[in-house]
mmCIF file of C-alpha atoms in Angstrom:
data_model
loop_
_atom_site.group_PDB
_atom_site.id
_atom_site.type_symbol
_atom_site.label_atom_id
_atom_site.label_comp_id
_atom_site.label_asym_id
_atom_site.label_seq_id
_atom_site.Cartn_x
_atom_site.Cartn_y
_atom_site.Cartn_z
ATOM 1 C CA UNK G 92 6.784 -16.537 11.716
ATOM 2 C CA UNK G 93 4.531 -13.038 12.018
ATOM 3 C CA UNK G 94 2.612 -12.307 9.498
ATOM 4 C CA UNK G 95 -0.444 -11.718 7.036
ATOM 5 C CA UNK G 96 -1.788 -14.447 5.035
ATOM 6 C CA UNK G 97 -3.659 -14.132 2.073
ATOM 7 C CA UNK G 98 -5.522 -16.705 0.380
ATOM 8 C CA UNK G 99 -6.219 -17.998 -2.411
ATOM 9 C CA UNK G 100 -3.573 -16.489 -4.621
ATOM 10 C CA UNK G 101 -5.660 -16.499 -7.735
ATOM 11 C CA UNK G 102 -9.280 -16.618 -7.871
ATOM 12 C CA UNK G 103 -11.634 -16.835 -10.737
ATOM 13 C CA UNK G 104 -15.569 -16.373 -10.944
ATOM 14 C CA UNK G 105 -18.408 -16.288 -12.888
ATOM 15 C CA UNK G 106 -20.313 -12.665 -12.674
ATOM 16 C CA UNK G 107 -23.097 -12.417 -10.459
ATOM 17 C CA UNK G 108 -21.217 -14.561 -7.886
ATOM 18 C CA UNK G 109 -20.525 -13.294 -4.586
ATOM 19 C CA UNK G 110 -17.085 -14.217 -3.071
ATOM 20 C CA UNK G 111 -15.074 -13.882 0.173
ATOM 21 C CA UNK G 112 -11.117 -13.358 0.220
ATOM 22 C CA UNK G 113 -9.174 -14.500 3.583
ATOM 23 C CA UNK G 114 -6.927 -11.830 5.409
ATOM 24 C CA UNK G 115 -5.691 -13.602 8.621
ATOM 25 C CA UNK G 116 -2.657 -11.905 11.080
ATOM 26 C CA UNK G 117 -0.881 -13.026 13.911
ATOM 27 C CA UNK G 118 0.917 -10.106 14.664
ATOM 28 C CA UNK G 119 -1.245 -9.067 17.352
ATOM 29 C CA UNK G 120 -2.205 -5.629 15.581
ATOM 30 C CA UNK G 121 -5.584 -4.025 15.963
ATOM 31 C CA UNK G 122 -6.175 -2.336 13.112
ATOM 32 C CA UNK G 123 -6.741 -4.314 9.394
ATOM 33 C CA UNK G 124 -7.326 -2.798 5.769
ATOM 34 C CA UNK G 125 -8.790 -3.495 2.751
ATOM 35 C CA UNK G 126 -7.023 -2.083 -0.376
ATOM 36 C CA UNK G 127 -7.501 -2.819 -4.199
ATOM 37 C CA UNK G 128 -4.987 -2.237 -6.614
ATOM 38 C CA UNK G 129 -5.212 -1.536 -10.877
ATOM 39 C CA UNK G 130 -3.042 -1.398 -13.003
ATOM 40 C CA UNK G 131 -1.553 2.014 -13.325
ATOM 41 C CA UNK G 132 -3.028 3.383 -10.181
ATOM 42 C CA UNK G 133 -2.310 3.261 -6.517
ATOM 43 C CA UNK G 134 -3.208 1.240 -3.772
ATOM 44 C CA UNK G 135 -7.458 2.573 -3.066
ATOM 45 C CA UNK G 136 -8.919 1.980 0.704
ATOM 46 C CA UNK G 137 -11.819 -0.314 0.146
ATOM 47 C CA UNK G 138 -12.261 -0.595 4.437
ATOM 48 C CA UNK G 139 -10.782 -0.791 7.526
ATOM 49 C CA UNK G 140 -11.170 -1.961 11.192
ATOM 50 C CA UNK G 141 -9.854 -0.251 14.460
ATOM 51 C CA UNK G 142 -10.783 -3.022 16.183
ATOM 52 C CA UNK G 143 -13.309 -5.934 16.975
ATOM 53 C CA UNK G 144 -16.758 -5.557 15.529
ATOM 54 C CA UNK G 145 -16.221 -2.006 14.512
ATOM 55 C CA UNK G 146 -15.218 -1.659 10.661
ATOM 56 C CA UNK G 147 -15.417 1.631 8.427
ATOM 57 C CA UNK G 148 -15.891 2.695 4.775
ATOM 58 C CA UNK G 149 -12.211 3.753 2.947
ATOM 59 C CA UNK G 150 -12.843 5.462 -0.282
ATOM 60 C CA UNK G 151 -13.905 2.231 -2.608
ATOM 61 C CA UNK G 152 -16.614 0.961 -0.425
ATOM 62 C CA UNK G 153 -19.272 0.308 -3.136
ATOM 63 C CA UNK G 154 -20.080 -3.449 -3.652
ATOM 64 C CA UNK G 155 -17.726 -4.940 -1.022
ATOM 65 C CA UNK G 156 -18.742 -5.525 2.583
ATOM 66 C CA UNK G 157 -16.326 -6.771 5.789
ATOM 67 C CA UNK G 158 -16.844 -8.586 9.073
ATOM 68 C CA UNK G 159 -14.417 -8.697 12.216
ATOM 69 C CA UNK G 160 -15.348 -10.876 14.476
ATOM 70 C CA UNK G 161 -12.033 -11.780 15.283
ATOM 71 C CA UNK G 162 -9.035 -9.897 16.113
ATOM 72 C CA UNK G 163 -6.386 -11.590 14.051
ATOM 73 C CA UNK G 164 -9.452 -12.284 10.909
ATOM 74 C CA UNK G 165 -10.646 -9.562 8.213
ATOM 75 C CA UNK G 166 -12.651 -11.075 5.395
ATOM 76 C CA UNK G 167 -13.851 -9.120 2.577
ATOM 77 C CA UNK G 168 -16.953 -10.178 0.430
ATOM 78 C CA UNK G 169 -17.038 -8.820 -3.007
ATOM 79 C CA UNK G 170 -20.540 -8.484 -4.195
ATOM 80 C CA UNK G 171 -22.224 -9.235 -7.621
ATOM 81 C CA UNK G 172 -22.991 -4.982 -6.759
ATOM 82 C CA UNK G 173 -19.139 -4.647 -7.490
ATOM 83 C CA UNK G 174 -19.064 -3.241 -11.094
ATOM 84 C CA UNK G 175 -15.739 -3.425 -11.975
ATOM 85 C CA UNK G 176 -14.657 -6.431 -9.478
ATOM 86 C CA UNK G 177 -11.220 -7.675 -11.085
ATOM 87 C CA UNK G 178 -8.176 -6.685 -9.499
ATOM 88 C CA UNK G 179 -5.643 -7.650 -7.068
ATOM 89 C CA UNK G 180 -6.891 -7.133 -3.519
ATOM 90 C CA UNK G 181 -4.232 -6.452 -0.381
ATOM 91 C CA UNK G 182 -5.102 -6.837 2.414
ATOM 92 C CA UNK G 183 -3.119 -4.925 5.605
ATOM 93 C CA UNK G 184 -2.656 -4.680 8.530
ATOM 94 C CA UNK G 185 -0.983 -2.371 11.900
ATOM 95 C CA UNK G 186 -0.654 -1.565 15.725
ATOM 96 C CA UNK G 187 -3.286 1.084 15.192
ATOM 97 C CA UNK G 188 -4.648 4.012 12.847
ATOM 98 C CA UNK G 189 -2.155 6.166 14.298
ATOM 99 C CA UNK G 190 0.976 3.599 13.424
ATOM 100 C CA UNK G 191 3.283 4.755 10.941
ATOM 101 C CA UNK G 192 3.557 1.290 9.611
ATOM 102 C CA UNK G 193 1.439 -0.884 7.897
ATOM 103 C CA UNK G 194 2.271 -4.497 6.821
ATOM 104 C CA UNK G 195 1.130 -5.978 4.065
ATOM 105 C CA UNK G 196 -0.227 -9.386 2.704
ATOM 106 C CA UNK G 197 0.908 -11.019 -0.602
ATOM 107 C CA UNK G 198 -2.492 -10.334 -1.986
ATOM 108 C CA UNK G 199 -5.109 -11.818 -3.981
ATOM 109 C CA UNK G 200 -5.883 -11.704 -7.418
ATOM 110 C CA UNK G 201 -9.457 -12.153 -8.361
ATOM 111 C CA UNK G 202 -10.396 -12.767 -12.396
ATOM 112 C CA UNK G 203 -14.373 -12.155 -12.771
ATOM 113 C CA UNK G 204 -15.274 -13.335 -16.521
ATOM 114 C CA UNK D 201 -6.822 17.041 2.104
ATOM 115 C CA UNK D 202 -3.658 15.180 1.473
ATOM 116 C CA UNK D 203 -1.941 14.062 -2.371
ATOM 117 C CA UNK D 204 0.923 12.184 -3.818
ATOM 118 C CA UNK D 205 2.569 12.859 -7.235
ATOM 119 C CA UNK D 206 4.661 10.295 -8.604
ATOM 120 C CA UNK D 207 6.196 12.283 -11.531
ATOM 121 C CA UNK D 208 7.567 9.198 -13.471
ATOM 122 C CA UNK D 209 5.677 6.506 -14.294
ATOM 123 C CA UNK D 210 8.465 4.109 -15.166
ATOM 124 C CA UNK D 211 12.160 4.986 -14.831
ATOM 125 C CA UNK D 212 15.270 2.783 -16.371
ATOM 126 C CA UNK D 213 18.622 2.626 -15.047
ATOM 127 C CA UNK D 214 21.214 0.214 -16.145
ATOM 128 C CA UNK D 215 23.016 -1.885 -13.345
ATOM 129 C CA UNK D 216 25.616 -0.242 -11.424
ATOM 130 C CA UNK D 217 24.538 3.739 -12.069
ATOM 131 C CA UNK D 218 22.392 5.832 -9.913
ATOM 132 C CA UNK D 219 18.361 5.512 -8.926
ATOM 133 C CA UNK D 220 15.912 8.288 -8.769
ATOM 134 C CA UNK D 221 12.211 7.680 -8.064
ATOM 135 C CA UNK D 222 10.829 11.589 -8.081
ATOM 136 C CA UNK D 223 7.538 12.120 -5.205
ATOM 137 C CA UNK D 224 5.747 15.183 -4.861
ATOM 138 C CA UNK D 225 3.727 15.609 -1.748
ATOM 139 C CA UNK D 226 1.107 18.019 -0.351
ATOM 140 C CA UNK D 227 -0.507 17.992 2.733
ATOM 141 C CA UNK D 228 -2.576 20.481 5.059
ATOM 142 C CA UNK D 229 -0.551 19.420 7.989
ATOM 143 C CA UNK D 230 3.146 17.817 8.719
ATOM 144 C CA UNK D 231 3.007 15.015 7.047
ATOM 145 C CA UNK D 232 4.849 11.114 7.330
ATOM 146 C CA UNK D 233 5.693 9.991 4.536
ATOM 147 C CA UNK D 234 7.159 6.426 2.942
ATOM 148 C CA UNK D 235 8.484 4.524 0.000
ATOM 149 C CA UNK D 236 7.424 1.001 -0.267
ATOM 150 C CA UNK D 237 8.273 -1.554 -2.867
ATOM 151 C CA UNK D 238 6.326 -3.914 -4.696
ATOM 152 C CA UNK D 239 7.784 -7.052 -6.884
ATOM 153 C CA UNK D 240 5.666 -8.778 -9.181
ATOM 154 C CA UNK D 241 2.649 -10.274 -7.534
ATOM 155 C CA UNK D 242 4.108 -9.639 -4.141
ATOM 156 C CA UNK D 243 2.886 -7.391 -1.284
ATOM 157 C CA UNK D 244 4.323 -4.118 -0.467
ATOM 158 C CA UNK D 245 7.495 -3.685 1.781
ATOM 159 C CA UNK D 246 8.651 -0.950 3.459
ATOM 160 C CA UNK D 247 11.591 0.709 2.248
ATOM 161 C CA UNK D 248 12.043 3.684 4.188
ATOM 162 C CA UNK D 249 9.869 6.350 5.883
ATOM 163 C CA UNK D 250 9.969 9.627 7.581
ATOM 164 C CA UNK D 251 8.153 10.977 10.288
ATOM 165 C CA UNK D 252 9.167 14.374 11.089
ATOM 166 C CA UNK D 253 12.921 13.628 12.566
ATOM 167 C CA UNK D 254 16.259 13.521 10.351
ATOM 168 C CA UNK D 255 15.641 14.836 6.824
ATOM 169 C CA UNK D 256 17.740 12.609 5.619
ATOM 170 C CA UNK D 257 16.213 9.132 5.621
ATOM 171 C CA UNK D 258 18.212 5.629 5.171
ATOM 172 C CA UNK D 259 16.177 2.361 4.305
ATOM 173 C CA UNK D 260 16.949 -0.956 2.965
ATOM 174 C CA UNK D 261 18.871 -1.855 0.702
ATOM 175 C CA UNK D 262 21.057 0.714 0.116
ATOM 176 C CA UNK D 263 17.858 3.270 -0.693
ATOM 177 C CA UNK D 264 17.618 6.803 0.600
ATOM 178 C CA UNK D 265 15.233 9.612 0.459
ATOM 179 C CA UNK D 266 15.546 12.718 1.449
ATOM 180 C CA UNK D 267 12.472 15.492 2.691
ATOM 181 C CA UNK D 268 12.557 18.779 1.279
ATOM 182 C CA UNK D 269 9.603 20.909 2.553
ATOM 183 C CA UNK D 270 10.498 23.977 0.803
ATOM 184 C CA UNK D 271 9.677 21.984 -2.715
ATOM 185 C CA UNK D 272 7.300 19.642 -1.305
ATOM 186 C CA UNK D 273 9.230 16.919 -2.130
ATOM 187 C CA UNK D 274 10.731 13.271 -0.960
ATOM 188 C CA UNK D 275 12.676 11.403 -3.854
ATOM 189 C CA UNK D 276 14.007 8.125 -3.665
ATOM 190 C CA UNK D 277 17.459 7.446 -4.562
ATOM 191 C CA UNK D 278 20.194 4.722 -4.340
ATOM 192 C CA UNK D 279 23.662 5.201 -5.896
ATOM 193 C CA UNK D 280 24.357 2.122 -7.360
ATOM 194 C CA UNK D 281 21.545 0.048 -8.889
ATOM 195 C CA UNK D 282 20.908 -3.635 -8.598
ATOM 196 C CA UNK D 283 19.302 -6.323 -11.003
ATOM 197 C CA UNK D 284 17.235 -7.292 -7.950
ATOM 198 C CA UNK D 285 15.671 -3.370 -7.828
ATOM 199 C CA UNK D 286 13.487 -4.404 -10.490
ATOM 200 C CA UNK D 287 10.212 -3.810 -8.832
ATOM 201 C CA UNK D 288 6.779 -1.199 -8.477
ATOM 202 C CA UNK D 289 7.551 1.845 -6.111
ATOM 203 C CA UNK D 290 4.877 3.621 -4.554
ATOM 204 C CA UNK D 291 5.557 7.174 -2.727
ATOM 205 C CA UNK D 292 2.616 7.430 0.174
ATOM 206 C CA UNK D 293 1.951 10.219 2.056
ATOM 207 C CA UNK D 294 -0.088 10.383 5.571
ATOM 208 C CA UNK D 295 -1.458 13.391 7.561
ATOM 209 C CA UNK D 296 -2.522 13.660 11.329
ATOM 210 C CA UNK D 297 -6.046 13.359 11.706
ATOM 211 C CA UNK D 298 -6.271 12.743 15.716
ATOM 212 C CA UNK D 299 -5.720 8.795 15.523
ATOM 213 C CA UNK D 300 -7.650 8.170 11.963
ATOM 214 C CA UNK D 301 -4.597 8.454 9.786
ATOM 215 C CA UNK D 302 -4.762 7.224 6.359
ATOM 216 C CA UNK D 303 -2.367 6.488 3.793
ATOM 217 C CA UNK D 304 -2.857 7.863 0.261
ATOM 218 C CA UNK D 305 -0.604 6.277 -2.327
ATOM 219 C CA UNK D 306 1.084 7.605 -5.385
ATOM 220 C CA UNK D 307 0.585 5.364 -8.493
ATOM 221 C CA UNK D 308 3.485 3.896 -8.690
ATOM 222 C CA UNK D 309 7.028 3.628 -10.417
ATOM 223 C CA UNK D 310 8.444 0.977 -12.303
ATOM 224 C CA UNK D 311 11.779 0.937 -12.083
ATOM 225 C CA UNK D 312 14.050 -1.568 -14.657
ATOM 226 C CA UNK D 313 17.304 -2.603 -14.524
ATOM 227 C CA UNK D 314 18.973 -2.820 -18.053
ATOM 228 C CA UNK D 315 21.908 -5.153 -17.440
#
């Protein structure tokens, strides 16, 4: 089956603790996203990725830093920076910037206490 | 510069009688737009989207929306509603920006389905 995988489902940490949420695809798409979502608000762009090695800032950047050193692979790091850090992360992906479509993971929720 | 107003932030239906999920839009340029839905710790799924053909737009499950330039809007309707409709729905709007499209969401409607 094609798809995004997102793991774990539920994360807890301690503050001060850096950690790193899986986005994996094997849809073949180039472009990936990074998008957090609170309660009450829409989805916000955190990053996204055109294509290998070559990742930008979305709107949310602050705190949170990427990698892509594989095609079908998008981790995102949330930093002890991150003031505000719980919230359930999605991660995304689709054929390009320009696609109409994006497709989207089952997400992560992350609990910092 | 591109918005989306969702003008409800939870709507309730009872099963069987029509759904309407209201979106506002604005946009500098012709924009796509999309509904997607969103059950309970779940992803987001597409529902329907348009993208500057028919006005008139059929998606899953029986849901429809329909693009109205002239009031800047694209509501979301089905006419007969369904305990499994029970879910977040987020109106999204993107803009041509010469291959760096983005999507800006709405924040969301929760729709419930009073048996």
């Amino acid at each position: 089956d094609g798809g995004i995988t997102q793991s774990p489902k539920y994360l807890f940490r301690k503050e001060g603790q850096n950690v790193t949420l899986s986005c994996e695809q094997n849809l073949n798409h180039d472009a990936m996203y990074w998008y957090r979502q609170d309660p009450g608000q829409g989805l916000r762009l955190i990053y996204y990725s055109q294509i290998v090695n070559d990742f930008q800032k979305g709107d949310i950047a602050e705190g949170y830093s990427v990698s892509r050193e594989k095609k079908e692979s998008f981790p995102l790091t949330v930093t002890s920076a991150q003031k505000n850090p719980t919230a359930f992360y999605l991660c995304a992906s689709s054929e390009g910037l320009a696609s109409y479509e994006q497709y989207f993971g089952p997400g992560t929720r992350l609990t910092v206490t | 510069a591109q918005s989306v107003t969702q003008l409800d932030s939870h709507v309730s239906v009872s099963e069987g009688t029509p759904v309407l999920l209201r979106c506002n839009y604005s946009s500098s340029y012709s924009p796509s737009l999309f509904w997607y839905v969103q059950h309970p710790n779940k992803g987001l799924q597409l529902l329907l989207k348009y993208t500057s053909a028919a006005t008139l737009v059929k998606g899953i499950n029986g849901f429809e929306a329909e693009f109205k330039k002239s009031e800047t809007s694209f509501h979301l309707t089905k006419p007969s509603a369904h305990m499994s409709d029970a879910a977040e729905y987020f109106c999204v709007v993107r803009s041509p920006n010469f291959g760096n499209e983005k999507l800006t969401f709405g924040t969301g409607t929760r729709l419930t389905i009073i048996p």
